[in-house]
Tab-separated table of C-alpha atoms in Angstrom:
chain	number	residue	atom	x	y	z
A	1	MET	CA	-208.489	-45.281	-13.965
A	2	GLU	CA	-209.331	-45.298	-17.720
A	3	LYS	CA	-212.194	-43.299	-19.031
A	4	GLN	CA	-214.910	-45.699	-20.334
A	5	GLU	CA	-216.421	-44.856	-23.651
A	6	GLN	CA	-220.152	-44.205	-23.667
A	7	ALA	CA	-222.208	-46.856	-25.500
A	8	HIS	CA	-223.453	-45.843	-28.958
A	9	ASP	CA	-227.251	-45.596	-29.026
A	10	THR	CA	-228.353	-47.638	-32.065
A	11	ARG	CA	-232.196	-47.245	-31.572
A	12	PRO	CA	-234.015	-46.059	-34.622
A	13	ARG	CA	-234.988	-42.386	-34.776
A	14	TYR	CA	-238.201	-40.997	-36.250
A	15	LYS	CA	-238.869	-37.573	-37.781
A	16	GLY	CA	-240.899	-34.949	-35.953
A	17	VAL	CA	-241.406	-31.243	-36.492
A	18	CYS	CA	-241.294	-28.854	-33.402
A	19	GLU	CA	-244.692	-27.033	-33.241
A	20	ALA	CA	-242.893	-23.949	-31.767
A	21	CYS	CA	-240.000	-23.388	-34.164
A	22	GLN	CA	-240.803	-25.795	-37.060
A	23	GLY	CA	-237.333	-27.350	-36.703
A	24	ASN	CA	-236.871	-30.888	-37.773
A	25	LEU	CA	-236.316	-33.396	-34.952
A	26	TYR	CA	-235.162	-36.987	-34.935
A	27	ILE	CA	-236.624	-38.840	-31.968
A	28	CYS	CA	-236.265	-42.216	-30.274
A	29	LYS	CA	-239.352	-43.867	-28.910
A	30	SER	CA	-239.821	-43.840	-25.140
A	31	ILE	CA	-239.994	-47.204	-23.337
A	32	ALA	CA	-243.850	-46.795	-23.192
A	33	GLN	CA	-244.003	-46.014	-26.859
A	34	GLU	CA	-241.922	-49.189	-27.575
A	35	ALA	CA	-244.547	-51.136	-25.498
A	36	GLY	CA	-247.328	-49.754	-27.739
A	37	ILE	CA	-248.553	-46.767	-25.670
A	38	TYR	CA	-247.837	-44.183	-28.357
A	39	VAL	CA	-249.246	-41.167	-26.562
A	40	LEU	CA	-246.769	-41.191	-23.682
A	41	GLY	CA	-243.833	-39.110	-24.837
A	42	HIS	CA	-242.293	-35.768	-23.993
A	43	GLY	CA	-239.069	-33.993	-24.576
A	44	THR	CA	-237.383	-30.645	-25.165
A	45	CYS	CA	-236.655	-29.193	-28.635
A	46	PRO	CA	-232.871	-28.816	-28.919
A	47	LYS	CA	-233.269	-25.898	-31.240
A	48	CYS	CA	-235.664	-23.634	-29.359
A	49	GLY	CA	-236.114	-25.177	-25.932
A	50	ALA	CA	-239.845	-25.751	-26.160
A	51	PHE	CA	-241.123	-28.594	-23.981
A	52	LEU	CA	-243.099	-30.882	-26.329
A	53	HIS	CA	-245.747	-33.658	-25.994
A	54	LEU	CA	-244.685	-36.384	-28.413
A	55	VAL	CA	-247.028	-38.956	-29.956
A	56	PHE	CA	-245.718	-41.662	-32.173
A	57	ASN	CA	-247.786	-42.160	-35.380
A	58	LYS	CA	-247.438	-45.771	-36.151
A	59	ASP	CA	-248.934	-45.481	-39.691
A	60	ARG	CA	-246.632	-42.698	-40.821
A	61	GLN	CA	-243.768	-43.847	-38.724
A	62	GLU	CA	-243.010	-40.421	-37.441
A	63	PHE	CA	-243.723	-38.206	-34.409
A	64	GLU	CA	-246.535	-35.590	-33.989
A	65	CYS	CA	-245.102	-32.790	-31.791
A	66	GLU	CA	-247.051	-30.189	-29.950
A	67	THR	CA	-246.084	-27.741	-27.294
A	68	TRP	CA	-246.853	-28.862	-23.741
A	69	GLU	CA	-249.023	-25.741	-23.237
A	70	ASN	CA	-251.163	-26.607	-26.268
A	71	PHE	CA	-251.487	-30.254	-25.167
A	72	ILE	CA	-252.605	-29.262	-21.655
A	73	GLU	CA	-255.147	-26.802	-23.028
A	74	LYS	CA	-256.512	-29.434	-25.456
A	75	MET	CA	-256.732	-31.944	-22.605
A	76	LYS	CA	-258.482	-29.530	-20.387
A	77	GLY	CA	-261.126	-28.856	-23.137
A	78	GLU	CA	-261.663	-32.593	-23.818
A	79	ARG	CA	-261.939	-33.311	-20.169
A	80	GLN	CA	-264.708	-30.761	-19.791
A	81	ASN	CA	-266.475	-32.470	-22.746
A	82	GLY	CA	-266.087	-35.859	-21.149
A	83	ASN	CA	-263.585	-37.009	-23.726
A	84	GLY	CA	-260.233	-36.383	-22.027
A	85	HIS	CA	-257.914	-38.300	-19.750
A	86	GLU	CA	-259.462	-38.684	-16.342
A	87	ARG	CA	-256.162	-38.058	-14.528
A	88	LEU	CA	-254.910	-34.801	-15.746
């Protein structure tokens, strides 16, 4: 059996900066982000291993990246103030 070549991913990549290590990242949008729900993204920094919450900024055409821990703390605070996601 011949080894099949893996398909080349031709989706556009957008710049982001890891909040933990300040490394440059080049990120594809998630399926939800492609559908216009720009706040539904997450991934791991290949440089430092930090788990990141990824928000696509449509105006700047780049990603805003924050560590998952900072994202959760921010959501907890906003939820207590009545401004956060109801299902955290």
